[in-house]
Every structure is written in structure tokens, then in C-alpha cells.
Amino acid sequence: MFSEFAFGIFEESIRNYHIEDEVDQPFENRYPKDDIAHLLYRKNWIDTVQWHYEDIIRDPDIEPNKALEIKRKIDASNQDRTDLVEYIDSYFLDKYRSVEILKGATINTESPAWAIDRLSILALKIYHMKVEVERKDAAPEHIEKCTAKLMVLQEQKKDLSMAIDQLLDDIEAGRKYMKVYKQMKMYNDEELNPVLRAQK
């Protein structure tokens, strides 16, 4: 199933990031550029780095200039994340381009790649909740709460994985079809963001 394959790639990315556990570490992708695994690995790496940017920026003692620097990195990361989602959807559009769409076929509320985006974030939540469950310095109450949360996250993983695989099966069978809208983010565009436009 595609969801199981994707989740394995996400787990690999998360494990590799945490070897050094540094947001500025070099990025390496062992998968060939024409392989969907390459896109999935890159997608999760972006999510993982951004996860840690979000931790850093919440430091109450962070210097204002450092906070601004991190905020801009988060903005750039969000754009990269969106781009990768669209690349992944392009992969599926190409893969299913010859499918005959059945009469009465419907679209989904989100594209396959945006559902996979949620699976990538879920992989991060599961990883970090497991870290909390295994902490030796945490109080028993903390471990108990985090164990309960981890069980919920595992249930979400099961449900989301099933939904992704069902969606892909439906698209492949022509019961659903893809209609992808580009995100058209405005805040990074010099023509659409009035503050950036004023600087020109």
C-alpha cells in the first residue's frame, strides 16, 4: 500500500535528521530524482526541519533578530513544503493520466499529496510523542498522558493511511478524479503582497 511505503520513507527521514539533530545540517537524499521516494523524503525533511524551527522560535529568551531570522526561514520552508506537495500531486496526475473516469465519478476534498502531507506531519508527531513516553526524567503522570496521546496518534495513522490508500484506489479505478489547484500563496509574491510591492 502506498501509505505504508510513504510512512516508511518519512520515518527514515526523521531518523536521519535526528542523528545530528541540527536545523542547519546538510541535506542528502539517497533516492534518485525521478523516484517518488525522492519527493517523499525531501518533503518530510522540510517538515522535520520546520518542526524544530517552531521549537526554537518559542524560546522566551530568543533575541529579536534571531526570531526574525527563524520566522523568515519558516516562511521559506512553508513555500518549499507547498512546492513539494504540488510536485507529488504532479506525480499522481501523470501516473493516472490514462485512467478512464467513470460516469458519476467525484473529486475528493483534498488531493492525494495534501493527505500525504498530513501523514508526514503525523509521522513527526508519533516520533516526538514516543520520545516523551521514553523519557527517563519525566514524571509518571507525564508518561501516562503521553502514552494515551501516542495511542490516539497511532489510531489517526491507521485511519489516515486507510483513507489515502482508498483514495488512490478510487482514482486508479476511475471512481474519483484529481482536480488540483495551485496554492497561489500571496505573501511571498512581490506583486501580490502590498508591503513587498511598496519596496520595489
PDB file of C-alpha atoms in Angstrom:
ATOM      1  CA  MET A   1       0.000   0.000   0.000  1.00  0.00           C
ATOM      2  CA  PHE A   2       1.276   3.470  -0.846  1.00  0.00           C
ATOM      3  CA  SER A   3       0.641   4.881   2.633  1.00  0.00           C
ATOM      4  CA  GLU A   4       2.849   2.212   4.243  1.00  0.00           C
ATOM      5  CA  PHE A   5       5.598   2.894   1.708  1.00  0.00           C
ATOM      6  CA  ALA A   6       5.375   6.666   2.290  1.00  0.00           C
ATOM      7  CA  PHE A   7       5.341   6.350   6.073  1.00  0.00           C
ATOM      8  CA  GLY A   8       8.489   4.224   5.930  1.00  0.00           C
ATOM      9  CA  ILE A   9      10.232   6.966   3.931  1.00  0.00           C
ATOM     10  CA  PHE A  10       9.074   9.576   6.466  1.00  0.00           C
ATOM     11  CA  GLU A  11      10.411   7.509   9.366  1.00  0.00           C
ATOM     12  CA  GLU A  12      13.757   7.151   7.588  1.00  0.00           C
ATOM     13  CA  SER A  13      13.973  10.910   7.061  1.00  0.00           C
ATOM     14  CA  ILE A  14      13.134  11.638  10.706  1.00  0.00           C
ATOM     15  CA  ARG A  15      15.683   9.111  11.986  1.00  0.00           C
ATOM     16  CA  ASN A  16      18.396  10.529   9.737  1.00  0.00           C
ATOM     17  CA  TYR A  17      17.659  14.103  10.782  1.00  0.00           C
ATOM     18  CA  HIS A  18      17.956  13.217  14.464  1.00  0.00           C
ATOM     19  CA  ILE A  19      21.429  11.718  14.065  1.00  0.00           C
ATOM     20  CA  GLU A  20      22.767  15.295  14.178  1.00  0.00           C
ATOM     21  CA  ASP A  21      19.518  16.998  15.242  1.00  0.00           C
ATOM     22  CA  GLU A  22      20.581  20.360  13.805  1.00  0.00           C
ATOM     23  CA  VAL A  23      18.375  22.549  11.610  1.00  0.00           C
ATOM     24  CA  ASP A  24      21.372  23.725   9.559  1.00  0.00           C
ATOM     25  CA  GLN A  25      22.822  20.294   8.817  1.00  0.00           C
ATOM     26  CA  PRO A  26      23.459  19.393   5.150  1.00  0.00           C
ATOM     27  CA  PHE A  27      20.616  17.654   3.359  1.00  0.00           C
ATOM     28  CA  GLU A  28      21.309  14.443   1.455  1.00  0.00           C
ATOM     29  CA  ASN A  29      18.763  12.397  -0.468  1.00  0.00           C
ATOM     30  CA  ARG A  30      19.847   8.884  -1.444  1.00  0.00           C
ATOM     31  CA  TYR A  31      16.824   8.346  -3.695  1.00  0.00           C
ATOM     32  CA  PRO A  32      17.019   9.050  -7.454  1.00  0.00           C
ATOM     33  CA  LYS A  33      15.425  12.334  -8.529  1.00  0.00           C
ATOM     34  CA  ASP A  34      12.922  10.592 -10.810  1.00  0.00           C
ATOM     35  CA  ASP A  35      11.687   8.356  -7.963  1.00  0.00           C
ATOM     36  CA  ILE A  36       8.617   9.279  -5.887  1.00  0.00           C
ATOM     37  CA  ALA A  37      10.676   8.270  -2.831  1.00  0.00           C
ATOM     38  CA  HIS A  38      12.940  11.256  -3.567  1.00  0.00           C
ATOM     39  CA  LEU A  39       9.993  13.650  -3.287  1.00  0.00           C
ATOM     40  CA  LEU A  40       8.616  11.962  -0.164  1.00  0.00           C
ATOM     41  CA  TYR A  41      11.992  12.038   1.590  1.00  0.00           C
ATOM     42  CA  ARG A  42      12.553  15.695   0.695  1.00  0.00           C
ATOM     43  CA  LYS A  43       9.016  16.573   1.779  1.00  0.00           C
ATOM     44  CA  ASN A  44       9.426  15.062   5.219  1.00  0.00           C
ATOM     45  CA  TRP A  45      12.899  16.546   5.684  1.00  0.00           C
ATOM     46  CA  ILE A  46      11.388  20.008   5.132  1.00  0.00           C
ATOM     47  CA  ASP A  47       8.659  19.199   7.675  1.00  0.00           C
ATOM     48  CA  THR A  48      11.210  17.916  10.180  1.00  0.00           C
ATOM     49  CA  VAL A  49      13.454  20.978   9.938  1.00  0.00           C
ATOM     50  CA  GLN A  50      10.427  23.251  10.233  1.00  0.00           C
ATOM     51  CA  TRP A  51       9.224  21.315  13.295  1.00  0.00           C
ATOM     52  CA  HIS A  52      12.490  22.242  15.004  1.00  0.00           C
ATOM     53  CA  TYR A  53      12.375  25.846  13.784  1.00  0.00           C
ATOM     54  CA  GLU A  54       8.998  26.064  15.509  1.00  0.00           C
ATOM     55  CA  ASP A  55      10.602  24.819  18.745  1.00  0.00           C
ATOM     56  CA  ILE A  56      13.469  27.315  18.510  1.00  0.00           C
ATOM     57  CA  ILE A  57      11.285  30.351  17.863  1.00  0.00           C
ATOM     58  CA  ARG A  58       9.235  29.630  21.001  1.00  0.00           C
ATOM     59  CA  ASP A  59      12.243  30.153  23.253  1.00  0.00           C
ATOM     60  CA  PRO A  60      11.085  33.037  25.524  1.00  0.00           C
ATOM     61  CA  ASP A  61      14.686  34.319  25.699  1.00  0.00           C
ATOM     62  CA  ILE A  62      15.308  34.330  21.954  1.00  0.00           C
ATOM     63  CA  GLU A  63      16.898  37.507  20.612  1.00  0.00           C
ATOM     64  CA  PRO A  64      14.534  39.538  18.374  1.00  0.00           C
ATOM     65  CA  ASN A  65      16.907  39.422  15.393  1.00  0.00           C
ATOM     66  CA  LYS A  66      17.255  35.656  15.758  1.00  0.00           C
ATOM     67  CA  ALA A  67      13.465  35.288  15.983  1.00  0.00           C
ATOM     68  CA  LEU A  68      13.053  37.317  12.783  1.00  0.00           C
ATOM     69  CA  GLU A  69      15.660  35.175  11.039  1.00  0.00           C
ATOM     70  CA  ILE A  70      13.869  31.983  12.100  1.00  0.00           C
ATOM     71  CA  LYS A  71      10.466  33.407  11.095  1.00  0.00           C
ATOM     72  CA  ARG A  72      11.773  34.079   7.602  1.00  0.00           C
ATOM     73  CA  LYS A  73      13.188  30.558   7.435  1.00  0.00           C
ATOM     74  CA  ILE A  74       9.777  29.198   8.452  1.00  0.00           C
ATOM     75  CA  ASP A  75       8.142  31.253   5.666  1.00  0.00           C
ATOM     76  CA  ALA A  76      10.636  29.896   3.119  1.00  0.00           C
ATOM     77  CA  SER A  77      10.089  26.391   4.467  1.00  0.00           C
ATOM     78  CA  ASN A  78       6.325  26.741   4.054  1.00  0.00           C
ATOM     79  CA  GLN A  79       6.839  27.698   0.414  1.00  0.00           C
ATOM     80  CA  ASP A  80       9.147  24.705  -0.128  1.00  0.00           C
ATOM     81  CA  ARG A  81       6.591  22.455   1.556  1.00  0.00           C
ATOM     82  CA  THR A  82       3.817  23.698  -0.737  1.00  0.00           C
ATOM     83  CA  ASP A  83       6.028  23.237  -3.803  1.00  0.00           C
ATOM     84  CA  LEU A  84       6.823  19.650  -2.807  1.00  0.00           C
ATOM     85  CA  VAL A  85       3.138  18.848  -2.284  1.00  0.00           C
ATOM     86  CA  GLU A  86       2.425  20.121  -5.788  1.00  0.00           C
ATOM     87  CA  TYR A  87       5.292  18.046  -7.218  1.00  0.00           C
ATOM     88  CA  ILE A  88       3.874  14.948  -5.517  1.00  0.00           C
ATOM     89  CA  ASP A  89       0.424  15.685  -6.953  1.00  0.00           C
ATOM     90  CA  SER A  90       2.031  16.078 -10.380  1.00  0.00           C
ATOM     91  CA  TYR A  91       3.431  12.572  -9.951  1.00  0.00           C
ATOM     92  CA  PHE A  92      -0.072  11.201  -9.319  1.00  0.00           C
ATOM     93  CA  LEU A  93      -1.600  13.235 -12.153  1.00  0.00           C
ATOM     94  CA  ASP A  94       0.937  11.720 -14.523  1.00  0.00           C
ATOM     95  CA  LYS A  95       0.533   8.217 -13.099  1.00  0.00           C
ATOM     96  CA  TYR A  96      -3.248   8.231 -13.538  1.00  0.00           C
ATOM     97  CA  ARG A  97      -3.477  10.351 -16.691  1.00  0.00           C
ATOM     98  CA  SER A  98      -4.740   7.458 -18.821  1.00  0.00           C
ATOM     99  CA  VAL A  99      -7.416   6.276 -16.379  1.00  0.00           C
ATOM    100  CA  GLU A 100     -10.909   6.334 -17.836  1.00  0.00           C
ATOM    101  CA  ILE A 101     -13.056   8.377 -15.469  1.00  0.00           C
ATOM    102  CA  LEU A 102     -16.359   6.672 -14.763  1.00  0.00           C
ATOM    103  CA  LYS A 103     -19.700   8.369 -15.091  1.00  0.00           C
ATOM    104  CA  GLY A 104     -20.624   9.820 -11.712  1.00  0.00           C
ATOM    105  CA  ALA A 105     -17.018   9.999 -10.545  1.00  0.00           C
ATOM    106  CA  THR A 106     -16.378  12.618  -7.891  1.00  0.00           C
ATOM    107  CA  ILE A 107     -13.471  14.675  -6.630  1.00  0.00           C
ATOM    108  CA  ASN A 108     -12.086  14.454  -3.113  1.00  0.00           C
ATOM    109  CA  THR A 109     -11.967  17.281  -0.564  1.00  0.00           C
ATOM    110  CA  GLU A 110      -8.169  17.234  -0.822  1.00  0.00           C
ATOM    111  CA  SER A 111      -5.672  15.906  -3.323  1.00  0.00           C
ATOM    112  CA  PRO A 112      -3.600  12.778  -2.586  1.00  0.00           C
ATOM    113  CA  ALA A 113      -0.497  14.855  -1.887  1.00  0.00           C
ATOM    114  CA  TRP A 114      -2.195  17.055   0.711  1.00  0.00           C
ATOM    115  CA  ALA A 115      -3.381  13.920   2.511  1.00  0.00           C
ATOM    116  CA  ILE A 116       0.192  12.602   2.321  1.00  0.00           C
ATOM    117  CA  ASP A 117       1.354  15.945   3.726  1.00  0.00           C
ATOM    118  CA  ARG A 118      -0.771  15.240   6.809  1.00  0.00           C
ATOM    119  CA  LEU A 119       0.738  11.756   7.063  1.00  0.00           C
ATOM    120  CA  SER A 120       4.229  13.285   7.062  1.00  0.00           C
ATOM    121  CA  ILE A 121       3.311  15.607   9.950  1.00  0.00           C
ATOM    122  CA  LEU A 122       1.701  12.678  11.751  1.00  0.00           C
ATOM    123  CA  ALA A 123       4.962  10.722  11.464  1.00  0.00           C
ATOM    124  CA  LEU A 124       6.694  13.606  13.249  1.00  0.00           C
ATOM    125  CA  LYS A 125       4.065  13.730  15.983  1.00  0.00           C
ATOM    126  CA  ILE A 126       4.389   9.997  16.577  1.00  0.00           C
ATOM    127  CA  TYR A 127       8.182  10.164  16.685  1.00  0.00           C
ATOM    128  CA  HIS A 128       8.273  13.011  19.196  1.00  0.00           C
ATOM    129  CA  MET A 129       5.492  11.575  21.344  1.00  0.00           C
ATOM    130  CA  LYS A 130       7.449   8.309  21.560  1.00  0.00           C
ATOM    131  CA  VAL A 131      10.435  10.348  22.762  1.00  0.00           C
ATOM    132  CA  GLU A 132       8.267  11.786  25.535  1.00  0.00           C
ATOM    133  CA  VAL A 133       6.959   8.351  26.506  1.00  0.00           C
ATOM    134  CA  GLU A 134      10.537   7.035  26.782  1.00  0.00           C
ATOM    135  CA  ARG A 135      11.933   9.954  28.806  1.00  0.00           C
ATOM    136  CA  LYS A 136      13.706   8.796  31.957  1.00  0.00           C
ATOM    137  CA  ASP A 137      13.499  12.211  33.645  1.00  0.00           C
ATOM    138  CA  ALA A 138       9.729  12.681  33.254  1.00  0.00           C
ATOM    139  CA  ALA A 139       7.121  12.220  35.963  1.00  0.00           C
ATOM    140  CA  PRO A 140       4.873   9.130  35.782  1.00  0.00           C
ATOM    141  CA  GLU A 141       1.865  11.396  35.118  1.00  0.00           C
ATOM    142  CA  HIS A 142       3.617  12.873  32.077  1.00  0.00           C
ATOM    143  CA  ILE A 143       4.464   9.412  30.741  1.00  0.00           C
ATOM    144  CA  GLU A 144       0.869   8.287  31.256  1.00  0.00           C
ATOM    145  CA  LYS A 145      -0.572  11.307  29.413  1.00  0.00           C
ATOM    146  CA  CYS A 146       1.875  10.967  26.539  1.00  0.00           C
ATOM    147  CA  THR A 147       1.204   7.233  26.252  1.00  0.00           C
ATOM    148  CA  ALA A 148      -2.515   7.964  25.864  1.00  0.00           C
ATOM    149  CA  LYS A 149      -1.761  10.634  23.248  1.00  0.00           C
ATOM    150  CA  LEU A 150       0.519   8.235  21.383  1.00  0.00           C
ATOM    151  CA  MET A 151      -2.281   5.686  21.175  1.00  0.00           C
ATOM    152  CA  VAL A 152      -4.549   8.332  19.627  1.00  0.00           C
ATOM    153  CA  LEU A 153      -1.840   9.298  17.120  1.00  0.00           C
ATOM    154  CA  GLN A 154      -1.390   5.645  16.138  1.00  0.00           C
ATOM    155  CA  GLU A 155      -5.143   5.373  15.574  1.00  0.00           C
ATOM    156  CA  GLN A 156      -5.024   8.533  13.426  1.00  0.00           C
ATOM    157  CA  LYS A 157      -2.185   6.999  11.412  1.00  0.00           C
ATOM    158  CA  LYS A 158      -4.251   3.874  10.782  1.00  0.00           C
ATOM    159  CA  ASP A 159      -7.318   5.859   9.689  1.00  0.00           C
ATOM    160  CA  LEU A 160      -5.417   8.356   7.540  1.00  0.00           C
ATOM    161  CA  SER A 161      -3.391   5.596   5.876  1.00  0.00           C
ATOM    162  CA  MET A 162      -6.572   3.728   5.022  1.00  0.00           C
ATOM    163  CA  ALA A 163      -8.167   6.888   3.621  1.00  0.00           C
ATOM    164  CA  ILE A 164      -5.118   7.652   1.442  1.00  0.00           C
ATOM    165  CA  ASP A 165      -4.997   4.130   0.042  1.00  0.00           C
ATOM    166  CA  GLN A 166      -8.745   4.130  -0.624  1.00  0.00           C
ATOM    167  CA  LEU A 167      -8.477   7.473  -2.413  1.00  0.00           C
ATOM    168  CA  LEU A 168      -5.655   6.218  -4.631  1.00  0.00           C
ATOM    169  CA  ASP A 169      -7.593   3.023  -5.358  1.00  0.00           C
ATOM    170  CA  ASP A 170     -10.650   5.089  -6.320  1.00  0.00           C
ATOM    171  CA  ILE A 171      -8.604   7.344  -8.606  1.00  0.00           C
ATOM    172  CA  GLU A 172      -6.957   4.337 -10.265  1.00  0.00           C
ATOM    173  CA  ALA A 173     -10.389   2.745 -10.820  1.00  0.00           C
ATOM    174  CA  GLY A 174     -11.906   5.971 -12.182  1.00  0.00           C
ATOM    175  CA  ARG A 175     -14.386   6.335  -9.294  1.00  0.00           C
ATOM    176  CA  LYS A 176     -12.703   9.591  -8.295  1.00  0.00           C
ATOM    177  CA  TYR A 177     -10.615  12.024 -10.272  1.00  0.00           C
ATOM    178  CA  MET A 178      -7.962  14.561  -9.396  1.00  0.00           C
ATOM    179  CA  LYS A 179      -8.545  18.267  -9.710  1.00  0.00           C
ATOM    180  CA  VAL A 180      -5.528  20.109  -8.368  1.00  0.00           C
ATOM    181  CA  TYR A 181      -5.494  23.792  -7.527  1.00  0.00           C
ATOM    182  CA  LYS A 182      -2.165  25.540  -7.157  1.00  0.00           C
ATOM    183  CA  GLN A 183      -1.945  27.181  -3.754  1.00  0.00           C
ATOM    184  CA  MET A 184      -1.253  30.650  -5.127  1.00  0.00           C
ATOM    185  CA  LYS A 185       0.363  31.893  -1.933  1.00  0.00           C
ATOM    186  CA  MET A 186       0.374  35.681  -1.907  1.00  0.00           C
ATOM    187  CA  TYR A 187       2.657  36.745   0.934  1.00  0.00           C
ATOM    188  CA  ASN A 188       5.911  35.863  -0.896  1.00  0.00           C
ATOM    189  CA  ASP A 189       4.885  37.473  -4.191  1.00  0.00           C
ATOM    190  CA  GLU A 190       6.248  40.991  -4.843  1.00  0.00           C
ATOM    191  CA  GLU A 191       3.198  41.845  -6.936  1.00  0.00           C
ATOM    192  CA  LEU A 192       0.544  40.448  -4.572  1.00  0.00           C
ATOM    193  CA  ASN A 193       1.941  41.416  -1.161  1.00  0.00           C
ATOM    194  CA  PRO A 194       1.402  45.209  -0.797  1.00  0.00           C
ATOM    195  CA  VAL A 195       4.322  45.573   1.631  1.00  0.00           C
ATOM    196  CA  LEU A 196       6.763  43.891  -0.775  1.00  0.00           C
ATOM    197  CA  ARG A 197       5.288  45.789  -3.729  1.00  0.00           C
ATOM    198  CA  ALA A 198       5.920  49.094  -1.961  1.00  0.00           C
ATOM    199  CA  GLN A 199       9.606  48.239  -1.636  1.00  0.00           C
ATOM    200  CA  LYS A 200      10.104  47.930  -5.403  1.00  0.00           C
TER     201      LYS A 200
END
